mmCIF file of C-alpha atoms in Angstrom:
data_model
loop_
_atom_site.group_PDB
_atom_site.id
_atom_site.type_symbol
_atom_site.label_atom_id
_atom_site.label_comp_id
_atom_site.label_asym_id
_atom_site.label_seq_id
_atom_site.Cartn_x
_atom_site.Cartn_y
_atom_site.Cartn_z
ATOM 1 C CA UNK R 223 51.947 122.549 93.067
ATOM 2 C CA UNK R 224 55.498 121.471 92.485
ATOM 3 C CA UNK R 225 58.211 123.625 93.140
ATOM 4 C CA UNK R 226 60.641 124.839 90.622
ATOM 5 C CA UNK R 227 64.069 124.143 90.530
ATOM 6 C CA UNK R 228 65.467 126.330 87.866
ATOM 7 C CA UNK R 229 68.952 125.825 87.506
ATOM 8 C CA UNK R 230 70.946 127.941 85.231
ATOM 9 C CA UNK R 231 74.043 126.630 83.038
ATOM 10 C CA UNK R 232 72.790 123.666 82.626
ATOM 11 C CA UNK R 233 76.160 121.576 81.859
ATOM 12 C CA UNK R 234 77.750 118.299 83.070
ATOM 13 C CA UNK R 235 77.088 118.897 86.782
ATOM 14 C CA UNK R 236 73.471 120.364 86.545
ATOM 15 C CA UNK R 237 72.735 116.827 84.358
ATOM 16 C CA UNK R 238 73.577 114.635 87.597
ATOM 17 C CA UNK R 239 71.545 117.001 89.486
ATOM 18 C CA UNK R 240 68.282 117.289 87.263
ATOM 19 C CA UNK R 241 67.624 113.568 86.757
ATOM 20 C CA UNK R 242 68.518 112.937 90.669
ATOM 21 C CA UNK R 243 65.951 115.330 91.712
ATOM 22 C CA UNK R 244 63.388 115.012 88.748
ATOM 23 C CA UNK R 245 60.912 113.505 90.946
ATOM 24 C CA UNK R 246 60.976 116.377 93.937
ATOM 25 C CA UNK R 247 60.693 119.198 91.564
ATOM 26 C CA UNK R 248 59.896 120.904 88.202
ATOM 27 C CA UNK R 249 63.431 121.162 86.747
ATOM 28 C CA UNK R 250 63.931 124.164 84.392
ATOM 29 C CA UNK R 251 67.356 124.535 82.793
ATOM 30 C CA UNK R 252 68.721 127.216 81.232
ATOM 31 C CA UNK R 253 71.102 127.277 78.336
ATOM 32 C CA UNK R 254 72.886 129.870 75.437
ATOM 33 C CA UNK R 255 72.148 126.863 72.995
ATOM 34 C CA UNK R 256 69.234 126.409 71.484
ATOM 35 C CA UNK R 257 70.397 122.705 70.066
ATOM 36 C CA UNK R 258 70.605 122.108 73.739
ATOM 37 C CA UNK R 259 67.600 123.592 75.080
ATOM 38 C CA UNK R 260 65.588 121.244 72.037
ATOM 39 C CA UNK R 261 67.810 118.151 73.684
ATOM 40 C CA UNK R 262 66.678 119.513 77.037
ATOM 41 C CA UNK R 263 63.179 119.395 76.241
ATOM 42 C CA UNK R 264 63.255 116.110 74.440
ATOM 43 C CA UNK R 265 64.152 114.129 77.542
ATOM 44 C CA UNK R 266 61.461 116.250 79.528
ATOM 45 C CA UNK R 267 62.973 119.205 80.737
ATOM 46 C CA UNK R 268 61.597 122.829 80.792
ATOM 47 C CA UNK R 269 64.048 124.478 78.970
ATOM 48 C CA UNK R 270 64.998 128.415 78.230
ATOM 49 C CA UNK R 271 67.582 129.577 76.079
ATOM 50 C CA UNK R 272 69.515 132.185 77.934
ATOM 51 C CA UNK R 273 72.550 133.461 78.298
ATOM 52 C CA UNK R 274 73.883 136.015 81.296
ATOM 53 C CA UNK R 275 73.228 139.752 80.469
ATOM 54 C CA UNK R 276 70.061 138.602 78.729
ATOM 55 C CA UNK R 277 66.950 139.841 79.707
ATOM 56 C CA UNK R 278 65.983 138.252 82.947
ATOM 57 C CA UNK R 279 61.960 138.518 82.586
ATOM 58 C CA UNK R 280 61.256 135.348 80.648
ATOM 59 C CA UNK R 281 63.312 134.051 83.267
ATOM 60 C CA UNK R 282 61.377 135.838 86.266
ATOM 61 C CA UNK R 283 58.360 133.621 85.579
ATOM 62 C CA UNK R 284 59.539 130.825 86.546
ATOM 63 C CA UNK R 285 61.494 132.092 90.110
ATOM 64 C CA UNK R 286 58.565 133.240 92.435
ATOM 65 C CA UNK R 287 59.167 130.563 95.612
ATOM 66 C CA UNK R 288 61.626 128.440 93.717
ATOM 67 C CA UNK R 289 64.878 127.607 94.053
ATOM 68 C CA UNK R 290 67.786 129.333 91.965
ATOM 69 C CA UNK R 291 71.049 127.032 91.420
ATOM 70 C CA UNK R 292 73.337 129.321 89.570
ATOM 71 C CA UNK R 293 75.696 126.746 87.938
ATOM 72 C CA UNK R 294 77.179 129.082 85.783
ATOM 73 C CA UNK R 295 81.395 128.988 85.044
ATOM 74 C CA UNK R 296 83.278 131.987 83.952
ATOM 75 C CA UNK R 297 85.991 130.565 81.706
ATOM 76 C CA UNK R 298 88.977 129.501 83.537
ATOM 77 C CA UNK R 299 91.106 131.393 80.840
ATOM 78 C CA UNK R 300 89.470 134.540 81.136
ATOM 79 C CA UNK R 301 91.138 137.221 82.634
ATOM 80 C CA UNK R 302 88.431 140.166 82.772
ATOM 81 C CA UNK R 303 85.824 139.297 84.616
ATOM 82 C CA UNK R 304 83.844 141.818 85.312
ATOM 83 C CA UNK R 305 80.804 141.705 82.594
ATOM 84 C CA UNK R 306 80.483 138.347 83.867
ATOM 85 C CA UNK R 307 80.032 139.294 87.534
ATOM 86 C CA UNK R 308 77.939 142.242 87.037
ATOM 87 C CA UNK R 309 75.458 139.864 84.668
ATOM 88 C CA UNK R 310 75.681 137.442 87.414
ATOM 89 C CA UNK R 311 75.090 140.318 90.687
ATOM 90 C CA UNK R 312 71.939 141.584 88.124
ATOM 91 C CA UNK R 313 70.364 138.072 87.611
ATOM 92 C CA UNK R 314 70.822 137.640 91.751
ATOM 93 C CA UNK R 315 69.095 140.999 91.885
ATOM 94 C CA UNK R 316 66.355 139.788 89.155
ATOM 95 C CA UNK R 317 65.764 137.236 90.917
ATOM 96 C CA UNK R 318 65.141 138.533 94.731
ATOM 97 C CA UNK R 319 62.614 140.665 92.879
ATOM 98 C CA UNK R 320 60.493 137.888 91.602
ATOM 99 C CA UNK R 321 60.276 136.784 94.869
ATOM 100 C CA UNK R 322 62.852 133.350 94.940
ATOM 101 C CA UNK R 323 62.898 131.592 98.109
ATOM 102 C CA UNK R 324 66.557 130.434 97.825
ATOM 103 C CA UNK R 325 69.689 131.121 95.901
ATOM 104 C CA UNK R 326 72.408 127.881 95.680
ATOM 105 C CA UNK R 327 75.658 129.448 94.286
ATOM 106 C CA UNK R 328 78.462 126.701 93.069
ATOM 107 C CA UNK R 329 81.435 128.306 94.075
ATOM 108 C CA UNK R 330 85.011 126.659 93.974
ATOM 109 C CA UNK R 331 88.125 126.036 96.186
ATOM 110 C CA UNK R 332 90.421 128.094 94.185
ATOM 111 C CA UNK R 333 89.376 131.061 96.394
ATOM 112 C CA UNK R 334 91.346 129.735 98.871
ATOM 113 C CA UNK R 335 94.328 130.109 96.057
ATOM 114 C CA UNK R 336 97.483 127.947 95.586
ATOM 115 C CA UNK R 337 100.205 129.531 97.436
ATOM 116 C CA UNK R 338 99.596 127.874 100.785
ATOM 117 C CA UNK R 339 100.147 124.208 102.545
ATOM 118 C CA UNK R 340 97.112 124.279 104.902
ATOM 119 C CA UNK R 341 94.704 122.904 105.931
ATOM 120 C CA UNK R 342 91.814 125.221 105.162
ATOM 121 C CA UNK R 343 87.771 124.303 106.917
ATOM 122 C CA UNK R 344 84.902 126.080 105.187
ATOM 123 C CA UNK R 345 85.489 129.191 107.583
ATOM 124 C CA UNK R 346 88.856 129.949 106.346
ATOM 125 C CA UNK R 347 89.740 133.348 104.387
ATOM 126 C CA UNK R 348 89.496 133.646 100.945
ATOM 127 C CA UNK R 349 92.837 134.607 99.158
ATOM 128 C CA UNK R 350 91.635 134.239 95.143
ATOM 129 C CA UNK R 351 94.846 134.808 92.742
ATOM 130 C CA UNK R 352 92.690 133.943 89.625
ATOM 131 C CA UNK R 353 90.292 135.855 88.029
ATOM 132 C CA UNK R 354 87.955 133.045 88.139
ATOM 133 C CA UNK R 355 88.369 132.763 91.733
ATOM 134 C CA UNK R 356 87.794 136.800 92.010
ATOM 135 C CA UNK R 357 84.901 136.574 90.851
ATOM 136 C CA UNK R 358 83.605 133.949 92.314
ATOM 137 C CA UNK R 359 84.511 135.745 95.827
ATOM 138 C CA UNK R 360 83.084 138.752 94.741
ATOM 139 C CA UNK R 361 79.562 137.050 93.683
ATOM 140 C CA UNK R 362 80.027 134.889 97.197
ATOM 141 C CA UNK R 363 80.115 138.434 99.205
ATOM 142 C CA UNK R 364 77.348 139.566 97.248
ATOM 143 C CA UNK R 365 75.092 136.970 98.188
ATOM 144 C CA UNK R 366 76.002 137.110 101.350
ATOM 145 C CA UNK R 367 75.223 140.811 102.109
ATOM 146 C CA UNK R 368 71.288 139.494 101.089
ATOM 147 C CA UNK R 369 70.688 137.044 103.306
ATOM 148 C CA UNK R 370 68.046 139.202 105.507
ATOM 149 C CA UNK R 371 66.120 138.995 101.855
ATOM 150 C CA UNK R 372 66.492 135.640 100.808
ATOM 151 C CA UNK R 373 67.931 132.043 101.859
ATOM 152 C CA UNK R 374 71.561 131.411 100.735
ATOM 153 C CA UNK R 375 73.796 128.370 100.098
ATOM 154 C CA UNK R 376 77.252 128.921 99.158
ATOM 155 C CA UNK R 377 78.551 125.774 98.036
ATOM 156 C CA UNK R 378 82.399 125.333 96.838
ATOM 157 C CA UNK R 379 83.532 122.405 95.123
ATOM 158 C CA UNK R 380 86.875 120.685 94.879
ATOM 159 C CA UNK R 381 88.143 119.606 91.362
ATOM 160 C CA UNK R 382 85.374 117.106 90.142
ATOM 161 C CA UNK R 383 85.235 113.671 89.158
ATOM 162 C CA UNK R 384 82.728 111.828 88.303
ATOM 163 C CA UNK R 385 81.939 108.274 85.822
ATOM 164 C CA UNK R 386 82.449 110.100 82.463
ATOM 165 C CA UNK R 387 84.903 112.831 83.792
ATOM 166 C CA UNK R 388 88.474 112.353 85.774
ATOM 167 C CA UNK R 389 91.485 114.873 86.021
ATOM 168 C CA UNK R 390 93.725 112.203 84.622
ATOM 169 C CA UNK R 391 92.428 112.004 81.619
ATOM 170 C CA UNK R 392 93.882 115.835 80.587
ATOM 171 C CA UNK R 393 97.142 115.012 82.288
ATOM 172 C CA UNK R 394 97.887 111.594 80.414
ATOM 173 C CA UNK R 395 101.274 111.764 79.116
ATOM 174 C CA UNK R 396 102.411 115.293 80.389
ATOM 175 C CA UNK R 397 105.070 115.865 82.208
ATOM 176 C CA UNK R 398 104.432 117.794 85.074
ATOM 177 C CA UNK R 399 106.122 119.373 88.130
ATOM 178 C CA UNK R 400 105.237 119.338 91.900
ATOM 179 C CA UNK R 401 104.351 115.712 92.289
ATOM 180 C CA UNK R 402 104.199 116.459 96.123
ATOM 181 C CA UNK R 403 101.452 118.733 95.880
ATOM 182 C CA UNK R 404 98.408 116.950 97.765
ATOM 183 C CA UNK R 405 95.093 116.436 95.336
ATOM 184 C CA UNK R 406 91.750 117.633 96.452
ATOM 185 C CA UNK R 407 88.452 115.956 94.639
ATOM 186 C CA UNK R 408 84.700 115.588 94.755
ATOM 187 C CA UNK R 409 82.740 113.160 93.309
ATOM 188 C CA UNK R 410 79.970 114.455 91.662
ATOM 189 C CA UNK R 411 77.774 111.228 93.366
ATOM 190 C CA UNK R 412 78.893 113.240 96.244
ATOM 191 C CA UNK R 413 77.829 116.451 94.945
ATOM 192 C CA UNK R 414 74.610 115.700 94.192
ATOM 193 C CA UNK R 415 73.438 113.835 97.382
ATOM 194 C CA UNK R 416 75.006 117.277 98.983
ATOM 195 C CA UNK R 417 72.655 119.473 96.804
ATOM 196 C CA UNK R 418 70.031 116.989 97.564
ATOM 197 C CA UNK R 419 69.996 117.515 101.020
ATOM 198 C CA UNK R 420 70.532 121.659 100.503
ATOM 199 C CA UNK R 421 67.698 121.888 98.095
ATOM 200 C CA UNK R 422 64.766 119.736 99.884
ATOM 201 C CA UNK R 423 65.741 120.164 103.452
ATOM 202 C CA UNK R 424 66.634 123.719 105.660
ATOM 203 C CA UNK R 425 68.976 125.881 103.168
ATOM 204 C CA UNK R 426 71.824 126.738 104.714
ATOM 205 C CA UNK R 427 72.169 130.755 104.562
ATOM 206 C CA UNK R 428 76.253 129.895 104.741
ATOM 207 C CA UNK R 429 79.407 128.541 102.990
ATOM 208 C CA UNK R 430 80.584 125.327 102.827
ATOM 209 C CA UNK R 431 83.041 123.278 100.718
ATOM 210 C CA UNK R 432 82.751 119.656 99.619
ATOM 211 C CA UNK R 433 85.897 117.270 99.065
ATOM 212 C CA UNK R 434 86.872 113.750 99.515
ATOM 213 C CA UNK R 435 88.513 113.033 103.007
ATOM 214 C CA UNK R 436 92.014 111.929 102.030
ATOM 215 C CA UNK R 437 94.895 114.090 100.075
ATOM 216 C CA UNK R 438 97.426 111.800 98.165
ATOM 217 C CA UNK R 439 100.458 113.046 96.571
ATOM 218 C CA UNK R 440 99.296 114.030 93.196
ATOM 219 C CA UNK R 441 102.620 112.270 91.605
ATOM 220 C CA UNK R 442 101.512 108.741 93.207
ATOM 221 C CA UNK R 443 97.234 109.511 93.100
ATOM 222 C CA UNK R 444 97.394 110.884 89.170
ATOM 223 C CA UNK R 445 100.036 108.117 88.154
ATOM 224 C CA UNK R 446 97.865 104.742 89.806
ATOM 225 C CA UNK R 447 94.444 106.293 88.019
ATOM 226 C CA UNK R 448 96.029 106.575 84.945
ATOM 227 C CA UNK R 449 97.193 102.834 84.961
ATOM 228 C CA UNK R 450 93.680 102.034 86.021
ATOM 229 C CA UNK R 451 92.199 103.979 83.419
ATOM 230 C CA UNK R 452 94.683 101.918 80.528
ATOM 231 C CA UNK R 453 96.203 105.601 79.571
ATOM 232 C CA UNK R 454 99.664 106.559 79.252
ATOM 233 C CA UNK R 455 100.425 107.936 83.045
ATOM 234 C CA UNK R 456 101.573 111.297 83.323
ATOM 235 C CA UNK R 457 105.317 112.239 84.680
ATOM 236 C CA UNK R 458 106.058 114.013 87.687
ATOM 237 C CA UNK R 459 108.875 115.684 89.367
ATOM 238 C CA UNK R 460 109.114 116.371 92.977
ATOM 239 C CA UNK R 461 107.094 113.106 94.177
ATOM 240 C CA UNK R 462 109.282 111.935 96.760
ATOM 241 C CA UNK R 463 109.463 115.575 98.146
ATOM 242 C CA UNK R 464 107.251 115.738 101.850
ATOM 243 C CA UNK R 465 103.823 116.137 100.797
ATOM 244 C CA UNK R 466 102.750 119.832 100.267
ATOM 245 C CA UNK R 467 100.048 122.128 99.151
ATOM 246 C CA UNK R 468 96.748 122.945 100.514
ATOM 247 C CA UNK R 469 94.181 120.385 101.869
ATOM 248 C CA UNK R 470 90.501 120.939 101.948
ATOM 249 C CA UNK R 471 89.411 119.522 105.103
ATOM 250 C CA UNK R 472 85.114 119.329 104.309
ATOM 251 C CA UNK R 473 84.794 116.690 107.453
ATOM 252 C CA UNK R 474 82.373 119.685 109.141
ATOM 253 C CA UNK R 475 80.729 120.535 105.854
ATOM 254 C CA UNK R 476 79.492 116.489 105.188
ATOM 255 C CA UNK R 477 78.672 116.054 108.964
ATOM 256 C CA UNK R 478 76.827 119.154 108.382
ATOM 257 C CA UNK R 479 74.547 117.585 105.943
ATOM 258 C CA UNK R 480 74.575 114.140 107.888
ATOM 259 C CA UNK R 481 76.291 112.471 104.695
ATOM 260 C CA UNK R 482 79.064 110.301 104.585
ATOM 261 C CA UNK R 483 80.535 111.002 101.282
ATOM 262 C CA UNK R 484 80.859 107.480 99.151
ATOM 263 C CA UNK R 485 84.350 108.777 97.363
ATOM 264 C CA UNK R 486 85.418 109.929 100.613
ATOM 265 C CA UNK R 487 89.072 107.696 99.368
ATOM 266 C CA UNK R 488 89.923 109.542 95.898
ATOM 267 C CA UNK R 489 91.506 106.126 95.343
ATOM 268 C CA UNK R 490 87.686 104.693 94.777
ATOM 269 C CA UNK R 491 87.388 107.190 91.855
ATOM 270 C CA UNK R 492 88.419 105.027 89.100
#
């Protein structure tokens, strides 16, 4: 019998993931639209319309031995997060009792926060300044505390990229400050052979992060991709100031996984 993959938020990233691993498992995605679960469906998806706080039963058939990806964003803008955690801490919960095998949580680098100019491995502390990021450490430790119960995978992305999505896009024509600041990306091409290797083979039961291996200024890196892309460039101050900011260092987290990471030059993003 095929194992489930039941993946919930099923957005942009879960997309890339779904069709990539299509063939390894029963894919069932979750979504609060029911115009998306019907567009699910049509391209032969198991689909559920479900939001978080929802009851979790109709969900809980599908989880016994499966794998849960929790792919589910909080609103960057938000800045009370704590219906969405406790939804997200009671699904968790749902879900150890209808017997999962593993939970894979996307997390994000902005627990690490802004205000430093490190270099910052997988095992560094948290220090979230969002309430975004909050959460997201908050739903980490929780996970964390269960790993006696159930096999964990913390996995925090950089700021993704990917052949229909790019960060220059949103900053074309701005101008902007801090053009020193170093950038830190992941393809999601990247991403997925990542996942790929968490879901099939040995789940981690830790954190890693996932980023490309070089950190250009973000006044150079942000200006070049815009050219590329034929948009108006954005304008930076600062550039020429020594680079600064914090830089993901995920060189332990690919060897980890025994990937080389394809966009391991941000420069081969566009």
């Amino acid at each position: 019998m095929t194992q489930n993959l039941v993946i919930t938020g099923y957005g942009w990233l879960a997309g890339y993931v779904g069709e990539a691993l299509n063939d390894d498992f029963n894919i069932v995605g979750t979504s609060r639209s029911r115009d998306k679960c019907h567009a699910l469906q049509a391209r032969g998806i198991e689909a559920l319309e479900y939001a978080l706080g929802d009851n979790t039963k109709p969900l809980e058939r599908y989880l016994p031995n499966a794998t849960l990806l929790l792919n589910v964003p909080p609103g960057r803008r938000s800045t009370n997060l704590d219906a969405f955690t406790k939804h997200m801490l009671s699904l968790i919960d749902s879900a150890i009792r209808a017997g999962v095998a593993h939970i894979v949580f996307i997390s994000t680098t902005s627990v690490y926060g802004d205000n430093t100019d490190e270099t910052l491995t997988a095992q560094a502390p948290t220090n979230p300044q969002t309430a975004s990021a909050k959460a997201h450490v908050a739903i980490e430790q929780y996970l964390l505390s269960l790993r006696e119960q159930v096999n964990v995978s913390i996995v925090r992305l950089a700021g993704l990229v990917g052949p229909d999505r790019h960060p220059a896009r949103s900053l074309s024509g701005r101008q902007l400050e801090a053009g020193n600041k170093r950038i830190n990306l992941v393809h999601v091409f990247d991403i997925v052979k990542a996942l790929g290797e968490i879901i099939r083979c040995t789940p981690l039961n830790d954190t890693i992060h996932l980023c490309s291996l070089s950190h250009p200024k973000r006044g150079l890196y942000y200006v070049e991709a815009a050219k590329a892309m034929g948009i108006e460039p954005p304008d930076f101050t600062g550039t020429d100031a020594e680079p600064g900011g914090k830089v993901i260092d995920a060189r332990e987290c690919w060897a980890q996984l025994g990937i080389t990471p394809e966009f391991a030059d941000p420069y081969r993003m566009f």
